[in-house]
Coordinates of N, CA and C in Angstrom, one line a residue:
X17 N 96.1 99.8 76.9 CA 96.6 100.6 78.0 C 98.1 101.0 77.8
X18 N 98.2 102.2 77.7 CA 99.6 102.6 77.6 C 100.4 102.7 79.6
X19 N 101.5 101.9 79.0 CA 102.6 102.0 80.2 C 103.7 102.9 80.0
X20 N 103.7 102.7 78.7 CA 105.6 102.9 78.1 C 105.1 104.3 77.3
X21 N 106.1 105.8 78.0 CA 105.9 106.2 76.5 C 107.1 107.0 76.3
X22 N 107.6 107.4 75.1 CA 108.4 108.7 74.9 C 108.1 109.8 74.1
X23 N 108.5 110.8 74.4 CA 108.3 112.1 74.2 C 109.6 113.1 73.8
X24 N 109.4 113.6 72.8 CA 110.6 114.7 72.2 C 110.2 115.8 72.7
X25 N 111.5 116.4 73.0 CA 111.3 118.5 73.7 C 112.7 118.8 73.1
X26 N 112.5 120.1 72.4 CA 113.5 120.2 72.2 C 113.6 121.5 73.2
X27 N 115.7 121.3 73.7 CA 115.9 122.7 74.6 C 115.6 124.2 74.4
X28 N 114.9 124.6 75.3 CA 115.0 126.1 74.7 C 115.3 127.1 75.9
X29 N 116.3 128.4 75.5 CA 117.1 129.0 76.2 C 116.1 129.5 77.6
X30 N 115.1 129.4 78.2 CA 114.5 129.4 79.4 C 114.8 127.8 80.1
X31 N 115.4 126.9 79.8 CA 115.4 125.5 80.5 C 116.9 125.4 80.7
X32 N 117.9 126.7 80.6 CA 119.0 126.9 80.7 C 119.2 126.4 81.8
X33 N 120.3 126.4 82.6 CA 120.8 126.5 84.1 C 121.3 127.8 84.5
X34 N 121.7 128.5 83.5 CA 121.7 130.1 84.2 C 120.1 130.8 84.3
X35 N 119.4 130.3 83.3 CA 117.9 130.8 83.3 C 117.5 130.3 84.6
X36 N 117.4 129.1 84.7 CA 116.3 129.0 85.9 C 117.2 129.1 87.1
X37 N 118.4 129.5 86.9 CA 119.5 130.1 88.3 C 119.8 128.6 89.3
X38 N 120.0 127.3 88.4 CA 120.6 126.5 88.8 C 122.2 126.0 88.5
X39 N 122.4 127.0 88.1 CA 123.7 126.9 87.4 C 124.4 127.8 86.6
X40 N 125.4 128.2 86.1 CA 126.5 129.0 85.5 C 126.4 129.0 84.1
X41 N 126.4 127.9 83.4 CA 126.2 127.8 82.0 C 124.9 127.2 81.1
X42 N 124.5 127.9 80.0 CA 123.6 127.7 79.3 C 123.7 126.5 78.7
X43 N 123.6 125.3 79.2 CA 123.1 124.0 78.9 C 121.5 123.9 80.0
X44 N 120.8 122.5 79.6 CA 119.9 122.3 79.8 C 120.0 122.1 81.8
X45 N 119.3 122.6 82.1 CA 119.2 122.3 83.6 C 118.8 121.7 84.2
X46 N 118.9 120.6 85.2 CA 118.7 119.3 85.7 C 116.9 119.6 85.9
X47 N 116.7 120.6 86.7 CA 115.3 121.4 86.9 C 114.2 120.8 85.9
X48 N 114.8 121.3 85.1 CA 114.0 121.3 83.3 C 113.8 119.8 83.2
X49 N 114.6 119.3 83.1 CA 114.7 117.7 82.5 C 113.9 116.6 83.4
X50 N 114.3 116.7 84.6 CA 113.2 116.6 85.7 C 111.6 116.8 85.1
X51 N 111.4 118.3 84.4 CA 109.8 118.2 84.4 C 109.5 117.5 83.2
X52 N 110.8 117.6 81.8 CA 110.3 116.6 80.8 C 110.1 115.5 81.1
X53 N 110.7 114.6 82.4 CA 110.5 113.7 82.0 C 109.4 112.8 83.2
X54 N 108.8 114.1 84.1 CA 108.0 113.9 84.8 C 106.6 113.9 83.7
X55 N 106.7 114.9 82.7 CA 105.5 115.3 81.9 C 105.5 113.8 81.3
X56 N 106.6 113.4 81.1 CA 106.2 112.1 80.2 C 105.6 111.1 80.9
X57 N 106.2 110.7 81.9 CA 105.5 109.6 83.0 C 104.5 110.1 83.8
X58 N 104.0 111.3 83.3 CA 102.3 111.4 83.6 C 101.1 111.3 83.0
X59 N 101.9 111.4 81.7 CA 101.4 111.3 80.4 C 101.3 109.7 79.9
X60 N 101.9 109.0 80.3 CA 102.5 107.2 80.0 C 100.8 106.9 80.8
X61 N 100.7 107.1 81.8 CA 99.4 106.2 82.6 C 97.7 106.9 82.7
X62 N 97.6 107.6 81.6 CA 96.5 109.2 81.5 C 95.6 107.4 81.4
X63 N 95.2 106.6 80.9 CA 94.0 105.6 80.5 C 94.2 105.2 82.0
X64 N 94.8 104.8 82.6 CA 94.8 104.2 84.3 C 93.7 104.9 85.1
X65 N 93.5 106.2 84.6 CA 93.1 107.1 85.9 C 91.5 107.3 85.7
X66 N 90.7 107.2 86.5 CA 89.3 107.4 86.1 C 88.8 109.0 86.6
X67 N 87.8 109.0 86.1 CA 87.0 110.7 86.2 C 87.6 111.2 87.9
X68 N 87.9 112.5 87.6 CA 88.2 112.8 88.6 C 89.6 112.6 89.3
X69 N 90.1 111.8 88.8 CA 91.7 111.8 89.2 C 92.4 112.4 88.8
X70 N 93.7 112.6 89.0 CA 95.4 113.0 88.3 C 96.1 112.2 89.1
X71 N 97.3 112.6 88.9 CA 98.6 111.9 89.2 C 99.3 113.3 90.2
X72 N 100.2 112.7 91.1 CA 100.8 113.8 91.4 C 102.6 113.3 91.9
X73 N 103.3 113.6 91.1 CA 104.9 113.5 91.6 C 105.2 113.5 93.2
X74 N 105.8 112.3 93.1 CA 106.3 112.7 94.8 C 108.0 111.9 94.9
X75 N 108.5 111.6 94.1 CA 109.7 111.6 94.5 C 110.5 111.3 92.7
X76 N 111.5 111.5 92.7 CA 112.4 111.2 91.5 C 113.7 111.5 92.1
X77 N 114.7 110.4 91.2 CA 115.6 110.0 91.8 C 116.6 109.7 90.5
X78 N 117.1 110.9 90.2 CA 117.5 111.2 88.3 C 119.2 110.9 88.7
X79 N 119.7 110.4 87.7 CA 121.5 110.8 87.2 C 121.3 111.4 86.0
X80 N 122.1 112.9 85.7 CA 121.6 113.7 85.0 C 123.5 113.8 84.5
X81 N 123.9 112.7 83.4 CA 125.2 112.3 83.1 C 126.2 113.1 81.9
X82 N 125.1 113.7 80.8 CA 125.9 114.4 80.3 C 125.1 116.0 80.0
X83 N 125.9 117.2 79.6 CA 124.9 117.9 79.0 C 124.1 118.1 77.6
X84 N 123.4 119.5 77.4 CA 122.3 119.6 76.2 C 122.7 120.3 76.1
X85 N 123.2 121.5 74.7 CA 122.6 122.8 74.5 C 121.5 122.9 74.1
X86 N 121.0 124.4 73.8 CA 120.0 125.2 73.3 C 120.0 124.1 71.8
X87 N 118.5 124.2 71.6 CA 118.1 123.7 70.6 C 118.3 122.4 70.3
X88 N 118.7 121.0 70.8 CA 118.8 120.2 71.4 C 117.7 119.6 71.1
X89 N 117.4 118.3 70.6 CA 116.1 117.4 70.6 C 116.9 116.0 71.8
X90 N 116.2 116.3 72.5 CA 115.7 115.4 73.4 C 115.0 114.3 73.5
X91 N 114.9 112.8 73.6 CA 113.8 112.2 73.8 C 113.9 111.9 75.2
X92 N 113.0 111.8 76.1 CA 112.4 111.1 77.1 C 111.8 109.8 77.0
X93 N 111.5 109.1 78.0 CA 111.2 107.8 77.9 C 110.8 107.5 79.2
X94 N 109.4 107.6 79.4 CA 109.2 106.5 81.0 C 108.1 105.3 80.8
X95 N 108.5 104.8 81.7 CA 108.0 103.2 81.6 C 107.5 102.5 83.4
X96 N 106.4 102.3 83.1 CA 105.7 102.3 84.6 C 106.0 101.1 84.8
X97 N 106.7 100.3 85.9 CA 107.3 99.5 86.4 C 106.4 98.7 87.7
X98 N 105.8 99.2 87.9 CA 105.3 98.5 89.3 C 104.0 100.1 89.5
X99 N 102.9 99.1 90.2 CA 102.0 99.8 90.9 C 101.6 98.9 92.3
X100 N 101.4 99.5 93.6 CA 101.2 99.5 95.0 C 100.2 100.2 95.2
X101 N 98.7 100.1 95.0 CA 97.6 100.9 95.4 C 97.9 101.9 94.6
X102 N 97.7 103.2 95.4 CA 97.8 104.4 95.0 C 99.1 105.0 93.8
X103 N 100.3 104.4 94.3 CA 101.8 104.3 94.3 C 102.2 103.9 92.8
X104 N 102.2 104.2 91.7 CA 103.1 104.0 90.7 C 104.3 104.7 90.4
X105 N 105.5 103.3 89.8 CA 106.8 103.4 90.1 C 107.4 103.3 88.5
X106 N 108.0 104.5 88.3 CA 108.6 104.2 86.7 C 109.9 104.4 86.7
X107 N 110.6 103.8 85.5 CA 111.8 104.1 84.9 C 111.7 105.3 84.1
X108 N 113.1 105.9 84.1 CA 112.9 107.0 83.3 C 114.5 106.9 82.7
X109 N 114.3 107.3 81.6 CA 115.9 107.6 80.2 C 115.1 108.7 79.5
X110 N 116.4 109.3 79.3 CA 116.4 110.7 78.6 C 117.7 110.4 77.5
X111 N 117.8 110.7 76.1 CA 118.6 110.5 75.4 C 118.8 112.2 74.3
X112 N 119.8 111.8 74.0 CA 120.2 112.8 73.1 C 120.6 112.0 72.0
X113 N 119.9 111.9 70.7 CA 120.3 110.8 69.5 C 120.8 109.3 70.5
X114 N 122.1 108.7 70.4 CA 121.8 107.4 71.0 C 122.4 107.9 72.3
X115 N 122.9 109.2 72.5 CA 123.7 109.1 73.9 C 122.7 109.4 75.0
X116 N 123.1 108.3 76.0 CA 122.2 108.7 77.6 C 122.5 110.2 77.8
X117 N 121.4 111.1 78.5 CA 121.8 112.0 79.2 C 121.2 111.7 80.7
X118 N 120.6 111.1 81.1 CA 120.0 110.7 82.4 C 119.0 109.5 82.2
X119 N 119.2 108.6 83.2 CA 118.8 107.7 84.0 C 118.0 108.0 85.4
X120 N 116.7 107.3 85.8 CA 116.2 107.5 87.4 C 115.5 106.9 87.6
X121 N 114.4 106.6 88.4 CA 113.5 106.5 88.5 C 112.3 107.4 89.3
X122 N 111.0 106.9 89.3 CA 110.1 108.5 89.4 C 108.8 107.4 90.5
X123 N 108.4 108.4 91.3 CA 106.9 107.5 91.8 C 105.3 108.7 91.9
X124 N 104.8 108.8 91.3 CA 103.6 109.3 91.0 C 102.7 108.7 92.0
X125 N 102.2 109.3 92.9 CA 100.8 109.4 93.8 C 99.3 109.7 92.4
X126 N 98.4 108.7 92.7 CA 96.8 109.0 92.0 C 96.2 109.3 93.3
X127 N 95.7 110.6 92.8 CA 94.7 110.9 93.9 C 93.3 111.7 93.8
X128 N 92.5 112.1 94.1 CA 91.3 113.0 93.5 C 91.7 114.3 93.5
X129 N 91.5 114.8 92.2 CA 91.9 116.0 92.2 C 91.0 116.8 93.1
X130 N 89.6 116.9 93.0 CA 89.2 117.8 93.7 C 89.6 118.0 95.5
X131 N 89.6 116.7 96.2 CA 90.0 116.3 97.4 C 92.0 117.2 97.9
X132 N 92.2 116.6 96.9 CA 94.2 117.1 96.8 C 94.0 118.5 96.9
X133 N 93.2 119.5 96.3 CA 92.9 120.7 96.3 C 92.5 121.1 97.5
X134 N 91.4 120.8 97.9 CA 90.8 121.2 99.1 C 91.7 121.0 100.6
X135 N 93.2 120.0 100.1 CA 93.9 120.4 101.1 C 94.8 122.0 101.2
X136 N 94.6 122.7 100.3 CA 95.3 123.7 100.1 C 94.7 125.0 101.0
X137 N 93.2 124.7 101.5 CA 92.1 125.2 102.5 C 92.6 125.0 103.4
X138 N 93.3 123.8 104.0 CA 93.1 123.9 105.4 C 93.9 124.3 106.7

């Protein structure tokens, strides 16, 4: 069972902060980094989940410490820390070669996907 995983993205000029209009300059945008590293800690617990489930983000809580430019290799890193029923709780590090660029943690809701859908009906 995987808990732990990391993942490489490298920046590209759409994950900007003027691109996604979070900001002034063409470094990576907090936005973006947020979904790398949500993709990863959704990706870390895929064997947990049985037929018919996903995962779904419901809170993250990032320090986003230094910047990226364009072209930038990235690793990500999350590491599932705790589960409470439905409720799993990860760490998350983002690195640029050895330097941090963000620290947080993340909590992912499992739920049925077809069910989670059909609240979009009502």
């Amino acid at each position: 069972m995987i808990t732990k995983l990391s993942k490489t993205f490298i920046v590209k000029e759409e994950q900007t902060a003027i691109e996604m209009k979070s900001g002034d300059l063409a470094v990576l945008a907090t936005p973006a980094l947020v979904a790398m590293l949500e993709e990863t800690a959704k990706d870390s617990i895929l064997e947990l989940l049985n037929e018919g489930e996903t995962t779904v983000g419901i809170e993250v809580n990032l320090k986003h410490v230094r910047p990226s430019r364009i072209s930038e290799e990235i690793q990500c890193e999350a590491e599932l820390i705790e589960q409470t029923k439905n409720i799993l709780r990860f760490t998350l590090k983002a690195l640029a070669g050895e330097s941090i660029i963000a620290e947080g943690t993340h909590q992912r809701a499992i739920v049925n996907s077809e069910k989670f859908m059909a609240k979009l009906t009502k």
